[in-house]
Each structure stands twice: as structure tokens, then as C-alpha cells.
Short mmCIF file of C-alpha atoms and ligand atoms in Angstrom, two decimals:
data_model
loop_
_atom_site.label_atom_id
_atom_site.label_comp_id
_atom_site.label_asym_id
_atom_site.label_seq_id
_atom_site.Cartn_x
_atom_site.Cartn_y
_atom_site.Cartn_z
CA UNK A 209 -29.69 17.09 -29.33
CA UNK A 210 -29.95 17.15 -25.63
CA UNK A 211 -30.35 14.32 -23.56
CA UNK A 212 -31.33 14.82 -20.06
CA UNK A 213 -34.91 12.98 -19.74
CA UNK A 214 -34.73 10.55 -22.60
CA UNK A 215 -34.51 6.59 -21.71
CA UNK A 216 -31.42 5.04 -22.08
CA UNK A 217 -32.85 3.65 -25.67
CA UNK A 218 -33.68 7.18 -27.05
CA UNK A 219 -30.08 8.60 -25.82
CA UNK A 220 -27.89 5.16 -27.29
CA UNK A 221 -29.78 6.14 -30.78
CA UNK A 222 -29.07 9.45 -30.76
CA UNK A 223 -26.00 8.85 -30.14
CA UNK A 224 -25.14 6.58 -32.67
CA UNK A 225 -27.11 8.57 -35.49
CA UNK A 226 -24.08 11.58 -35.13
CA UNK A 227 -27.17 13.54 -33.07
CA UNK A 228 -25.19 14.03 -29.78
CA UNK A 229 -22.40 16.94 -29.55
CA UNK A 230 -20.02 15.91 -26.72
CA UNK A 231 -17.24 17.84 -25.16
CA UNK A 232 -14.39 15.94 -23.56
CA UNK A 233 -12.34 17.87 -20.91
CA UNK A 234 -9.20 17.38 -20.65
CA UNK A 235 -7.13 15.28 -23.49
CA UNK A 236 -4.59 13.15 -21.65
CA UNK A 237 -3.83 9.40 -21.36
CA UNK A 238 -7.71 8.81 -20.80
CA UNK A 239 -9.56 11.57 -21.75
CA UNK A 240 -7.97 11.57 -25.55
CA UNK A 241 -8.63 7.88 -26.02
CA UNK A 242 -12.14 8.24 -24.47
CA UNK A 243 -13.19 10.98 -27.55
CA UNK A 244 -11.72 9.24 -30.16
CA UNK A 245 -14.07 5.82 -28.95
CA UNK A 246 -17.11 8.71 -28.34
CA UNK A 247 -16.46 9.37 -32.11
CA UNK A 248 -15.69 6.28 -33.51
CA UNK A 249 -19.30 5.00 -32.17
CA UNK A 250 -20.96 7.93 -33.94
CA UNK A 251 -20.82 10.92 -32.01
CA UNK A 252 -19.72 14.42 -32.78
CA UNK A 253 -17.13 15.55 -30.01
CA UNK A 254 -15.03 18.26 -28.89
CA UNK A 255 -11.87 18.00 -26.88
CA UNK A 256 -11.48 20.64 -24.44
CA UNK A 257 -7.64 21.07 -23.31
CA UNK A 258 -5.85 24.32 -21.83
CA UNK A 259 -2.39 22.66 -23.54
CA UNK A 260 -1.79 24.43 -26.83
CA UNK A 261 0.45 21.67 -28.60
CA UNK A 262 -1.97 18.74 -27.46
CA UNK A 263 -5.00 20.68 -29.13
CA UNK A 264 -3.30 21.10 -31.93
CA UNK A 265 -1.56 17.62 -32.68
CA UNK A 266 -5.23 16.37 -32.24
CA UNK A 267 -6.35 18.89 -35.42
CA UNK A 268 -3.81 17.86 -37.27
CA UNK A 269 -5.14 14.44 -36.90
CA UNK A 270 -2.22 13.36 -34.71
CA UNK A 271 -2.17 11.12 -31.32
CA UNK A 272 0.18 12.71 -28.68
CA UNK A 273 -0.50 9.64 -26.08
CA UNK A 274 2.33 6.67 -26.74
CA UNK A 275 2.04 3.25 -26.42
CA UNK A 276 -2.17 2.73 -26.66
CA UNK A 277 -2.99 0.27 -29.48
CA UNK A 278 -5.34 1.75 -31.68
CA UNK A 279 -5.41 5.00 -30.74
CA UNK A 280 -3.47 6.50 -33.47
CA UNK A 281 -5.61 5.18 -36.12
CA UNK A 282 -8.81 6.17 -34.15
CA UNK A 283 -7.68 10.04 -33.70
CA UNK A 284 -6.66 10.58 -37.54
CA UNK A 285 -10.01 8.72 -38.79
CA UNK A 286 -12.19 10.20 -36.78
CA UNK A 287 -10.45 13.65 -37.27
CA UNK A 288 -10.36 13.15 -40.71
CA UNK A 289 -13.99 12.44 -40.86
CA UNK A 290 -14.78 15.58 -39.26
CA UNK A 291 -16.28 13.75 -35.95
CA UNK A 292 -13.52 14.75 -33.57
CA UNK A 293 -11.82 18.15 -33.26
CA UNK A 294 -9.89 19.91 -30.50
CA UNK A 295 -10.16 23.60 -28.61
CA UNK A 296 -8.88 25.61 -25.67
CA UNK A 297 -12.02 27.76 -25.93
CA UNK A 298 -13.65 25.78 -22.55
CA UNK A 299 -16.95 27.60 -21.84
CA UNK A 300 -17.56 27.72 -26.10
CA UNK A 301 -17.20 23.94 -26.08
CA UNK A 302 -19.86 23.74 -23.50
CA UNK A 303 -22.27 25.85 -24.79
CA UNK A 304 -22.41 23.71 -28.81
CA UNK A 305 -22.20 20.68 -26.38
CA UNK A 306 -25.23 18.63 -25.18
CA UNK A 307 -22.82 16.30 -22.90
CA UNK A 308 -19.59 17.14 -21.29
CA UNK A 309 -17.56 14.81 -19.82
CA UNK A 310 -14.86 15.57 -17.82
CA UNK A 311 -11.36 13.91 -17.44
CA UNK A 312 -9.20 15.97 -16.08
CA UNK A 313 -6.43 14.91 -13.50
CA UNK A 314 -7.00 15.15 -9.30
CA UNK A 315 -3.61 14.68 -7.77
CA UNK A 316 -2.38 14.97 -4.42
CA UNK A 317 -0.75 18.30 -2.68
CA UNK A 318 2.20 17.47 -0.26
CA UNK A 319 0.01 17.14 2.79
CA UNK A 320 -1.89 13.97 0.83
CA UNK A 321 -4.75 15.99 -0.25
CA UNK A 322 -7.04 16.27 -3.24
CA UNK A 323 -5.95 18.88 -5.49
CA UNK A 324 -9.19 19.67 -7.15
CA UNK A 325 -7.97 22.98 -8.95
CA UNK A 326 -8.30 21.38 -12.46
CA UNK A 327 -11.82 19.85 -11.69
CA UNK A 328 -13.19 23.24 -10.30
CA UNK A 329 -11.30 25.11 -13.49
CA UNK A 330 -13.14 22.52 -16.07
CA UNK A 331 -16.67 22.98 -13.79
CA UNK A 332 -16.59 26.79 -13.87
CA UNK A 333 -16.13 26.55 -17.98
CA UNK A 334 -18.79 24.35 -18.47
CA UNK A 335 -21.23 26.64 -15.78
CA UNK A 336 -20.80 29.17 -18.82
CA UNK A 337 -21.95 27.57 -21.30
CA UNK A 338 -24.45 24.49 -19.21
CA UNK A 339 -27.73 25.03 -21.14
CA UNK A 340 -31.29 23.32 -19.99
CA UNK A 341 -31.55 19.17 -21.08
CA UNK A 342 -27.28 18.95 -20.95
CA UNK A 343 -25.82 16.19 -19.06
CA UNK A 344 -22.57 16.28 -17.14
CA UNK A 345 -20.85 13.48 -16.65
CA UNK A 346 -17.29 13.53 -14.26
CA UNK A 347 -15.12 10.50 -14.96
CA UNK A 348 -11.66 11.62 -12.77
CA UNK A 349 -11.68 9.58 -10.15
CA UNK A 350 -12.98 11.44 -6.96
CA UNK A 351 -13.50 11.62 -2.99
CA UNK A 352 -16.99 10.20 -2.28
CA UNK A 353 -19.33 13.02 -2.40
CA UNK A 354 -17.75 15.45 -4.69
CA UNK A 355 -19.71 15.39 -7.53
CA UNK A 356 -22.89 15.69 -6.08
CA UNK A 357 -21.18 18.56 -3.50
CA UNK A 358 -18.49 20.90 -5.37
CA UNK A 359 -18.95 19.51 -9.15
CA UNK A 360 -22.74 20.12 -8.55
CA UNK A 361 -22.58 23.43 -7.18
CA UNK A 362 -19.94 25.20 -9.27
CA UNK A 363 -22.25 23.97 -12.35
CA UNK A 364 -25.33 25.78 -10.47
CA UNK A 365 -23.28 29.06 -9.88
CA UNK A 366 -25.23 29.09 -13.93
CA UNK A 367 -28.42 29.42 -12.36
CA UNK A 368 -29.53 26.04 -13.56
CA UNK A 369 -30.45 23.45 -10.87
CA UNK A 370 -28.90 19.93 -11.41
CA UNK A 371 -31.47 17.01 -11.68
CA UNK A 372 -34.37 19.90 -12.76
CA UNK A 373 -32.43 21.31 -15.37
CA UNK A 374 -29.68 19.34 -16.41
CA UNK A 375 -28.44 15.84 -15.55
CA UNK A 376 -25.19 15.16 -13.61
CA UNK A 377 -23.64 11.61 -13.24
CA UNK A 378 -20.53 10.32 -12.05
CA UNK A 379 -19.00 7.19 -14.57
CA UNK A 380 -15.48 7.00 -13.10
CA UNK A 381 -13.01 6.40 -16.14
CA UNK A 382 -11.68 2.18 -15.10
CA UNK A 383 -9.33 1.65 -18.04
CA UNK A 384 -5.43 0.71 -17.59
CA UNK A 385 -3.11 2.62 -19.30
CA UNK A 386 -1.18 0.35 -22.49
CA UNK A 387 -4.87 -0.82 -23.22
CA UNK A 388 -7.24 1.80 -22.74
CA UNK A 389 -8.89 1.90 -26.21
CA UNK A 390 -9.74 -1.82 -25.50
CA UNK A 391 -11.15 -1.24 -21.65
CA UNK A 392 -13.42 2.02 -22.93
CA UNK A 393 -14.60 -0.05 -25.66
CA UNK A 394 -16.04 -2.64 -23.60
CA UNK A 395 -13.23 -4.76 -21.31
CA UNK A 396 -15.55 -4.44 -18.63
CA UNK A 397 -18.96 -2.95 -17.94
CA UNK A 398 -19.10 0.87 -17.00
CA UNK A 399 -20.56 2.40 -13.73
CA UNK A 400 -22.76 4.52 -13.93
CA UNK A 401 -24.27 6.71 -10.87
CA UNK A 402 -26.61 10.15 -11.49
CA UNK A 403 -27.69 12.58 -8.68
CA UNK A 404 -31.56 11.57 -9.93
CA UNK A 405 -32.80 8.95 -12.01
CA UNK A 406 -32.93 10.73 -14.88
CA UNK A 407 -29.11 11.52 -15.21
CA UNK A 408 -28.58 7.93 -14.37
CA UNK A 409 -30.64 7.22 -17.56
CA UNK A 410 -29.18 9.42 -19.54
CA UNK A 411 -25.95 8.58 -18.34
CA UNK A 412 -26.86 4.57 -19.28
CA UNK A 413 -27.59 5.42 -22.92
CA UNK A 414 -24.22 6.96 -23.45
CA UNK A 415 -22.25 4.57 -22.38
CA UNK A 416 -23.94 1.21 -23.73
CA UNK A 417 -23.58 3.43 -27.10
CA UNK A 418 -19.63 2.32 -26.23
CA UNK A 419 -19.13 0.21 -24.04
CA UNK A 420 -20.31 -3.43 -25.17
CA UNK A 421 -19.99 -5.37 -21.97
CA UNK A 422 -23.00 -2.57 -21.16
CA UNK A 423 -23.14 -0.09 -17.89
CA UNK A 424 -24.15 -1.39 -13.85
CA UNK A 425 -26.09 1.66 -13.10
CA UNK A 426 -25.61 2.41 -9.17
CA UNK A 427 -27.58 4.10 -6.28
CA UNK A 428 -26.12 7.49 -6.84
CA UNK A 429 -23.24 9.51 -7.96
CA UNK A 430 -21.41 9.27 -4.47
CA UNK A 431 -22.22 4.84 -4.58
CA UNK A 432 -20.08 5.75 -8.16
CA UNK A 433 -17.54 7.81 -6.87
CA UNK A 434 -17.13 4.81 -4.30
CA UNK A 435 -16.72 1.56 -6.40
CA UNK A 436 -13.75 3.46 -8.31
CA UNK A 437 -12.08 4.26 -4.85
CA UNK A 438 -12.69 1.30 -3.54
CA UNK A 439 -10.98 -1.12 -6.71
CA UNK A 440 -7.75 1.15 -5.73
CA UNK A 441 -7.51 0.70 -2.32
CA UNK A 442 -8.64 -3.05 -2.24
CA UNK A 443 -5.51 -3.30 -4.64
CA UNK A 444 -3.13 -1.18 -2.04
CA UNK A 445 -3.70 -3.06 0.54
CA UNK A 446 -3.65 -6.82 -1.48
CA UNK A 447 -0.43 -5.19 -1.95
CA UNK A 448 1.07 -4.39 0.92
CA UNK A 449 -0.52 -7.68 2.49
CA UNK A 450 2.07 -9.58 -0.04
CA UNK A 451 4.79 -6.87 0.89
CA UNK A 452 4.63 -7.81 4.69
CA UNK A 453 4.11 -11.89 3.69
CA UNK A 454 7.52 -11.51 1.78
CA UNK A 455 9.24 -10.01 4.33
CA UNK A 456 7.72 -12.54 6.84
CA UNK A 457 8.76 -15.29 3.98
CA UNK A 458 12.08 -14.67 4.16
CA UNK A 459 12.91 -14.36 7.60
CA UNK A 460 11.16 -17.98 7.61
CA UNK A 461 13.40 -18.81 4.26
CA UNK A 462 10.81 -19.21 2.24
CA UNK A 463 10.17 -18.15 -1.54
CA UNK A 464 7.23 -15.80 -1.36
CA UNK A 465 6.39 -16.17 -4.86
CA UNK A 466 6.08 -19.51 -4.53
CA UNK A 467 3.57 -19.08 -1.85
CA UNK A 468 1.62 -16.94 -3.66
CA UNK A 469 1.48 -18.97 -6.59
CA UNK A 470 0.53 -21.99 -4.74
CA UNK A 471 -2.30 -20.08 -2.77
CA UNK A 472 -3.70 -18.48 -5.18
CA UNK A 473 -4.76 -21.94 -6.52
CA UNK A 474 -7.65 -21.73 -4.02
CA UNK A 475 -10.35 -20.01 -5.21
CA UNK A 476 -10.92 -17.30 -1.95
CA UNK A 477 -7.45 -16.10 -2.55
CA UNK A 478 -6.24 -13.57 -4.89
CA UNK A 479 -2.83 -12.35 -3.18
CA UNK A 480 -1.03 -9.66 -5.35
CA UNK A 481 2.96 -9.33 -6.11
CA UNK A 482 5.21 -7.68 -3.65
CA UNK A 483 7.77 -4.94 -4.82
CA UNK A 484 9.52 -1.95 -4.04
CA UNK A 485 6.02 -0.02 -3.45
CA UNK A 486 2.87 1.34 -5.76
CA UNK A 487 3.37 3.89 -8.07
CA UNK A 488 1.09 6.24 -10.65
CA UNK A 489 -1.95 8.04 -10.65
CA UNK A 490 -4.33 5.83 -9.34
CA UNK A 491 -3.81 3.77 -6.67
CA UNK A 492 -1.27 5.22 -4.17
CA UNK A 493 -3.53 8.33 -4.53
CA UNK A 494 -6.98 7.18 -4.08
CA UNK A 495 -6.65 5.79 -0.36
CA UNK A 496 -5.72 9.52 0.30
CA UNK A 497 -9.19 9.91 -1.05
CA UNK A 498 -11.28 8.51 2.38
CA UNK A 499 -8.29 8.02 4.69
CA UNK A 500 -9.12 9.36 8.11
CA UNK A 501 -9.40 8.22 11.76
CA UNK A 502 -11.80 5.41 11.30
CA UNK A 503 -9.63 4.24 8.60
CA UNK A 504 -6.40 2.51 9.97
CA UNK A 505 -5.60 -0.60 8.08
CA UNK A 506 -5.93 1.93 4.81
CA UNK A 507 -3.57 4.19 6.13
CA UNK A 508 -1.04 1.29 6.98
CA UNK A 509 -1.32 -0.32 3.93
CA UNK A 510 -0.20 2.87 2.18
CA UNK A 511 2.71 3.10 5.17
CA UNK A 512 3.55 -0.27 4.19
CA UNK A 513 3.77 0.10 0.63
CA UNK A 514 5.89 3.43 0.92
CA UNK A 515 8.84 1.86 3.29
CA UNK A 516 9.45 -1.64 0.96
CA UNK A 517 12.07 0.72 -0.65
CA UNK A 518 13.46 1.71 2.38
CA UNK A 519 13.45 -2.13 2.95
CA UNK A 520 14.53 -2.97 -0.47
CA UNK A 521 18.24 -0.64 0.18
CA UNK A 522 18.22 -2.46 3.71
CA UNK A 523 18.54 -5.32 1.87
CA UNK A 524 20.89 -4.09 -0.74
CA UNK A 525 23.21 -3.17 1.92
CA UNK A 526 23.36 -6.58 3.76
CA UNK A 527 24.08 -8.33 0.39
CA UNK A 528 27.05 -5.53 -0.22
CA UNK A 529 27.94 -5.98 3.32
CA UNK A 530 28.39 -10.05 2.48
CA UNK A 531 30.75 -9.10 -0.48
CA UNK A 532 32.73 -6.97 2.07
CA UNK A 533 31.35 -3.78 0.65
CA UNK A 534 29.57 -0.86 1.24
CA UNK A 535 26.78 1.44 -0.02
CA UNK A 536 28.47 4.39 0.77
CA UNK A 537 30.49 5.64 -2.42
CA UNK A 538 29.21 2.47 -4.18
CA UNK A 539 28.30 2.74 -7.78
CA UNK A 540 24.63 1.70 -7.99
CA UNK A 541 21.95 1.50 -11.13
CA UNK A 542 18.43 1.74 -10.44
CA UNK A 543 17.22 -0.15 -12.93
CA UNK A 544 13.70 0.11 -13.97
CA UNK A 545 12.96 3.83 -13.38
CA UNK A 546 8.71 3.76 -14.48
CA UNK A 547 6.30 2.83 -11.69
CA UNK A 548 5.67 -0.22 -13.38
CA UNK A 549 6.99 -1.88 -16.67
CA UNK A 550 6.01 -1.25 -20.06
CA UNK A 551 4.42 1.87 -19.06
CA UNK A 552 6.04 5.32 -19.31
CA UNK A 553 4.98 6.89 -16.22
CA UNK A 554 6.91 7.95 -13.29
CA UNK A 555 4.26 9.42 -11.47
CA UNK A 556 4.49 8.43 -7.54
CA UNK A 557 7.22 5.87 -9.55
CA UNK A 558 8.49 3.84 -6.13
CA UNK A 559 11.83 4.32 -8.10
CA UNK A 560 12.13 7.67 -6.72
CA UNK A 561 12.02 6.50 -2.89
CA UNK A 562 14.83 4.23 -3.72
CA UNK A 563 16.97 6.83 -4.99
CA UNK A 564 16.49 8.61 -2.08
CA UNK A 565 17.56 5.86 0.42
CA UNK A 566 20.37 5.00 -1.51
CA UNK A 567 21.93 8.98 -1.62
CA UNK A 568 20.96 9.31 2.07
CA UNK A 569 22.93 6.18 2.61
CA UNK A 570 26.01 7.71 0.34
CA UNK A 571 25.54 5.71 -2.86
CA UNK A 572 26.84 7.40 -5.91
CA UNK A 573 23.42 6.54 -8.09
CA UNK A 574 22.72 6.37 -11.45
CA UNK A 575 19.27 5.43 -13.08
CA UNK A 576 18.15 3.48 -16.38
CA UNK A 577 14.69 2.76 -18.16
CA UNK A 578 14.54 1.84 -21.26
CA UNK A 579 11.05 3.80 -21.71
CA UNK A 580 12.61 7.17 -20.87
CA UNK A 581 15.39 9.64 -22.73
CA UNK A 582 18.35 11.09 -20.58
CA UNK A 583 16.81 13.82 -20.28
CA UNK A 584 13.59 12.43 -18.97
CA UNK A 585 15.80 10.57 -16.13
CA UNK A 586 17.17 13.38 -15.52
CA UNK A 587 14.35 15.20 -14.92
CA UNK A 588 11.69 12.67 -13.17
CA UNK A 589 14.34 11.09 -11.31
CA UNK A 590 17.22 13.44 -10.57
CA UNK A 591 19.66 11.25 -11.57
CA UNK A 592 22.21 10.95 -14.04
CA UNK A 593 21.49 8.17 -16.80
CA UNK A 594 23.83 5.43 -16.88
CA UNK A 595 22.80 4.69 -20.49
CA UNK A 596 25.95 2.91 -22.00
CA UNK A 597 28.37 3.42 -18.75
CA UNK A 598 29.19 0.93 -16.34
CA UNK A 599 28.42 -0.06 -12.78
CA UNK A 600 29.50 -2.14 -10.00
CA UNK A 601 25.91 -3.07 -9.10
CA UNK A 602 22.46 -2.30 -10.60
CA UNK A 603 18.77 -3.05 -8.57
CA UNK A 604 15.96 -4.03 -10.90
CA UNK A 605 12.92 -3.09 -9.46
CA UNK A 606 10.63 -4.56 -12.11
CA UNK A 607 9.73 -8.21 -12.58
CA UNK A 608 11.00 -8.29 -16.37
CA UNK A 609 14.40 -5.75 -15.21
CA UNK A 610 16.98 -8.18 -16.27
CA UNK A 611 15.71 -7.79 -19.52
CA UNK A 612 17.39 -4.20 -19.92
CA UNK A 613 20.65 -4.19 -21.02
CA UNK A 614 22.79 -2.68 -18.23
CA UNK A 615 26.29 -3.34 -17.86
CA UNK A 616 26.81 -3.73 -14.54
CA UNK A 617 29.30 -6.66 -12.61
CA UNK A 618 26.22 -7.59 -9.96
CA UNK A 619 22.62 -7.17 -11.04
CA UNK A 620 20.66 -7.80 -8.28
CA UNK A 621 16.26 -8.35 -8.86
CA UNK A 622 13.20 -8.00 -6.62
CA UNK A 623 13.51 -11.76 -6.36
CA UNK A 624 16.95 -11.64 -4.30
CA UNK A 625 16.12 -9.24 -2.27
CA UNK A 626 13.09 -10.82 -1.07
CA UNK A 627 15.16 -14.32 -0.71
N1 LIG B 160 -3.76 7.39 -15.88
C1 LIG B 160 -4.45 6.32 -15.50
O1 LIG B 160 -3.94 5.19 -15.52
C2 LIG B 160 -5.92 6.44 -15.12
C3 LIG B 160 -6.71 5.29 -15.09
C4 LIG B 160 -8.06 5.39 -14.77
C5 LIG B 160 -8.58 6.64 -14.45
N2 LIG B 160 -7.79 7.77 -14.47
C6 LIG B 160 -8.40 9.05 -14.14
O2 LIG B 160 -8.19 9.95 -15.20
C7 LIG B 160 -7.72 11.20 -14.69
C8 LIG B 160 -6.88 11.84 -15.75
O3 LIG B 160 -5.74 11.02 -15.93
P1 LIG B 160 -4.84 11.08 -17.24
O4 LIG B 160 -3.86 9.97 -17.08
O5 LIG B 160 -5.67 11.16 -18.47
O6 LIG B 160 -4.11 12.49 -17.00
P2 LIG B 160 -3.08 13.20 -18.00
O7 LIG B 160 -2.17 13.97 -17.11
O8 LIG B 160 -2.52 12.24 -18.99
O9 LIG B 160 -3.98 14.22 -18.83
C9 LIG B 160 -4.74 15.23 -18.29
C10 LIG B 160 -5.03 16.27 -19.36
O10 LIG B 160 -5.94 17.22 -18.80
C11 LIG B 160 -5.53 18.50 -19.23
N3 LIG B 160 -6.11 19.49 -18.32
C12 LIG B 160 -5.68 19.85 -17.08
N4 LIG B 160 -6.52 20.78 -16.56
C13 LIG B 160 -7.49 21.00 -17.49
C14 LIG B 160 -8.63 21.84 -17.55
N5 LIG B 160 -8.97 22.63 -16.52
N6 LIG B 160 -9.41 21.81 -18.66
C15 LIG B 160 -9.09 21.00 -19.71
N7 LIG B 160 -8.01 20.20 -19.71
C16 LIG B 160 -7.22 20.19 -18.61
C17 LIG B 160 -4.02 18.44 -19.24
O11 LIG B 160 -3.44 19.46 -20.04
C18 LIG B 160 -3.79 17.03 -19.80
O12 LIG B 160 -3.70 17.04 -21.22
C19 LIG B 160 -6.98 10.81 -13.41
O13 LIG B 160 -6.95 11.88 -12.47
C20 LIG B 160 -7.80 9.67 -12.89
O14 LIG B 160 -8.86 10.15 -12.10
C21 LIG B 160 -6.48 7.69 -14.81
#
């Protein structure tokens, strides 16, 4: 049943009574989790994804993303139930749908830019099948202005007028990934911004259908678009804050965790953990998001954050140097290969950087993560695995990296280098 112009109360009973059809675009790490939670709290839905194999795991009743608890048993019940199903027929999801939501991934091109291909693809689906009374929704995470701009205006290239004839809102997607199911499901409330008041509504009815900490409805889709931007980049820069404090630290021989630790204690303070930079999807990518001329301390940070592993084989080298040693033709393990631990994903994965400085400094490198196959080192990382072999030295770049079992004859952590 559609949805645009109810209240909130009207839309969260629908939706619960199995009377809202919902197409999810897009079936990764958030988007699959998100439709399995849309079903599980009563609606019917429809994941939309142009991979083959996902689309059809998810028929078979089969969860494709690792590592989320609960997610397996949420995909083959709800499948099972008939409530969730998959398709790579885009515009036919739209048209049986009366919300779509979509998830799909923005990434960066070389030059630090959006790459909004796979938003524009998913928009220009849904603009065949958008009927009067649906209600878009885009969760990806998004430059300020986009989904009332470019979302909005592919969608009216169906002749339909957003916020007349259908609602659009912008709910950016906040979960973490290794507990996603739990953050959809009500971790923390969900934002909601619409491009009128009625898609906000709409939007609100959805979502406290789900989410049981409730929705903070916002100004506008753009104020949306903004709060998810702005949790990245406040975390970048806490970051690279404690990245320059530890380098400061040690030149002044002091333990930097220490210091954090014991500041923290005061309430105004929240100081974040140095390391060898920020990795994955979210936050080295959203600064590129609003980074321009009147944004300098942004663009720092994210300077700051990409040259602590440039630092980090600085260091590596002065500590070989002290053993009479050098990095060139050394034998070194990178140690923690995911861009952050317990998490298999190497996307913007700081590891990579470090590889880098070591083989422009001549170090024969090898690389080990317990999360990923050879062949998956091999491929993210363009290194040979060590798995089993033996090193002179290996560089943990992960808080819990002496757990792994390397063999090497000098393990060196994040805590060393910074001391
Ligand atoms: N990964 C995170 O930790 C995280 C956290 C919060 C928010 N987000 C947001 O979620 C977005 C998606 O992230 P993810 O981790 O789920 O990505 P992902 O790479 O795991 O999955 C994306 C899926 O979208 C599919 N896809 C690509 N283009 C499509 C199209 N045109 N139509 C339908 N499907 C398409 C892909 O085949 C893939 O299955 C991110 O860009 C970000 O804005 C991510």
C-alpha cells in the first residue's frame, strides 16, 4: 500500500501488518542486513542487486555477508517465510514496490571524488517503475545536497514531481559493520530528513516500525545527508588529533596511551587511538565529501592520517638501524592486513600505505591476516602471504596483532613504535 501522505502512525501499522512492499537496492554488508530486519518486522521486501550469485544465495535462503550475528538466521527465516526474496530485474522491483530504499556503495575516484555511478544506475531503475504515493528513501552516505539535487531529479526524469507525487527522504544507513543487525534494529535512533514534510513523515513511520530507540526527524534531506558526514569526519580528525599527540608524546618520552587514558577521565574529552591511519568505506571517504577551500583543518586531518604509515616505517627503520640493520633487503611481515581488526575489509586498509613505504624503502615484504586467504592477500595487498614461513621482523598494525601467530624473531606493535 503506498505511503506517501500517511502519519507516521498509519505508515508503522502498515508496515507491520505485511501491507508495505519494499525494495532494497543494493544487497551488500548493509543493504542485505537492512531487508532481512525490513522483513523480520513485517514487511514484504525485495532485494534489488545487479550481482548474479548474491541474488541468488539470498533465494536460496543463504547469507553471503560473514561475520554479522544474526544475520544468517534472519535471511533463511524470512526467506523461508516468503517475506524476503531477491532480483536483478531493477525497474520491475520498483514498480510492485511502494518504498525503495537504496544502499548502494559511493566510493571515491583517484582524484578524491564521489563516484556516484551506482547511485545514478539504482535512481534511473527506480524512475521506471516510481508510481504516485511511493516513497524513496537513499541511505548511502552522500555529499550534502545530493539527494534533494541528482537523486531527486533522475527520479523526476519519470514525470512525477518529488514532494507532489511521491516522497523522497534521506535516512543515512549508521550501523558498524560486525554488528549491524543489532545497530538497524535499534542501537541508536535513526535520522530521518524528507525534501517536504510529508516524506519526512512517511519516512518516520518506517523506521520506528524497526528501529526501537525510534527516528530524530531533521530539517531536510541535505540537514540528513549532513549529520552522517559529519559523525565521519568528527572521527578523522579525533583521529589524527591523537596521531599528532603521539608523535608529540614521544619526542617528549611519554606513553601516549597513557595520556589518553588518563584524559579521557574528564568528561569534555573523548580523544581517539592513534595508528597507522583510517581505513574502509566510511570515514577516510566522507571528508572527501565537503572538503574544499574553506575547509583546511578537514583536509589536514585526512593528510595527517594518510602519512602515520609513512611515519610508522620511519620508525621501523630507526629501531632496525639500533640493531645495526637495515630495511633495505630486510625480511618484513605486515601483520594485520584489514583496516581494522576483526573485520574483513581492506578497503582504504592503511596496511596498503605501509607496504608501499616499506618496498620503496627496499624491504622484501610479506603480509598476514588471519581474516583473509592467500589468495585474498595476494590480491588486496599485493603481497605474498607469509602464512607458515618465517621472518626476521613482523609490524602489527592492530591493537590485538600479537595475537596472530607469526613466526617472526622481532615482532614489533603500534605501541613501540609510538614509544
Ligand atoms: N560498510 C560500512 O561499514 C558502512 C557503514 C555505514 C554506512 N555505509 C553505507 O552503505 C553503503 C554501501 O556499503 P556496503 O558496505 O553495503 O557496500 P557493499 O560493497 O558491501 O555492497 C554493495 C552492494 O551493492 C550492489 N550494487 C552496486 N551497484 C548497484 C546497483 N546499481 N543496483 C543494485 N545493487 C548494486 C553490489 O553488487 C553490492 O552487492 C556505503 O557506500 C555507505 O554509504 C556503509
Amino acid at each position: 500500500m503506498k505511503v506517501y501522505g500517511l502519519s507516521p502512525e498509519e505508515v508503522s501499522a502498515l508496515f507491520t501488518e505485511g501491507m508495505v512492499e519494499i525494495a532494497v537496492y543494493g544487497l551488500g554488508k548493509m543493504g542485505l542486513p537492512l531487508a532481512a530486519v525490513f522483513a523480520e518486522r513485517g514487511a514484504r521486501v525485495t532485494g534489488v542487486d545487479i550481482n548474479r550469485s548474491v541474488v541468488d544465495a539470498v533465494n536460496r535462503g543463504v547469507n553471503h555477508i560473514k561475520g554479522e550475528p544474526m544475520l544468517d538466521e534472519l535471511v533463511r527465516r524470512n526467506v523461508e517465510a516468503g517475506r524476503l526474496r531477491a532480483t536483478t530485474d531493477a525497474p520491475g522491483a520498483a514498480r510492485r514496490a511502494d518504498v525503495m530504499v537504496i544502499l548502494v556503495p559511493v566510493v571515491l575516484t583517484p582524484e578524491n571524488r564521489p563516484d556516484l555511478r551506482a547511485l545514478e544506475s539504482a535512481c534511473r531503475s527506480i524512475a521506471q517503475g516510481i508510481e504516485e504515493g511511493d516513497m524513496v528513501i537513499v541511505e548511502t552516505t552522500l555529499p550534502p545536497g545530493t539527494t534533494a539535487g541528482k537523486v531527486r531529479s533522475i527520479l523526476e526524469s519519470s514525470g512525477l514531481r518529488a514532494g507532489e507525487d511521491f516522497g523522497l527522504a534521506h535516512c543515512p544507513e549508521r550501523a558498524m559493520t560486525g554488528r549491524v543487525v543489532r545497530d538497524i534494529m535499534g542501537a541508536y535512533p535513526k535520522i530521518v530528513g524528507g525534501i517536504d514534510r510529508r516524506s519526512t513523515e512517511a519516512a518516520m513511520g518506517i523506521y520506528r516500525a524497526v528501529n526501537s530507540r525510534g527516528v530524530i526527524p531533521v530539517a531536510s534531506a541535505t540537514t540528513a545527508e549532513m549529520v552522517k558526514v559529519a559523525e565521519g569526519v568528527y572521527r578523522d580528525v579525533n583521529i589524527a588529533i591523537a596521531n599528532e599527540l603521539a608523535i608529540v608524546s614521544r619526542k617528549h618520552g611519554v606513553n601516549i596511551w597513557e595520556v589518553i587514558r588518563a584524559a579521557n577521565t574528564q568528561p569534555y574529552c573523548n580523544l581517539h587511538l592513534p595508528g597507522a591511519g583510517v581505513g574502509g568505506h566510511c570515514i577516510p571517504v566522507y571528508p572527501w565529501f565537503i572538503i574544499d577551500d574553506d575547509t583546511r583543518l578537514l583536509r589536514t586531518a585526512r593528510e595527517v592520517n594518510d602519512s602515520m604509515s609513512d611515519y610508522l616505517v620511519s620508525r621501523l627503520e630507526e629501531m632496525l638501524k639500533r640493531e645495526g640493520e637495515r630495511l633495505e633487503g630486510n625480511e618484513i611481515a605486515v601483520v594485520g592486513l584489514t583496516y581494522r581488526p576483526g573485520v574483513k575489509e581492506t578497503y582504504h586498509s592503511p596496511a596498503r600505505l605501509v607496504i608501499k613505504h616499506l618496498r620503496r624503502r627496499g624491504a622484501r615484504v610479506y603480509g598476514y591476516d588471519p581474516l583473509l586467504t592467500e589468495d585474498e592477500i595476494r590480491s588486496t595487498m599485493g603481497v605474498e602471504p607469509l602464512n607458515g614461513g618465517k621472518v626476521r621482523w613482523a609490524v602489527c598494525l592492530h591493537s590485538n596483532g600479537h595475537e596472530f601467530g607469526v613466526k617472526a624473531e622481532r615482532k614489533i606493535e603500534l605501541r613501540q613504535i609510538f614509544s
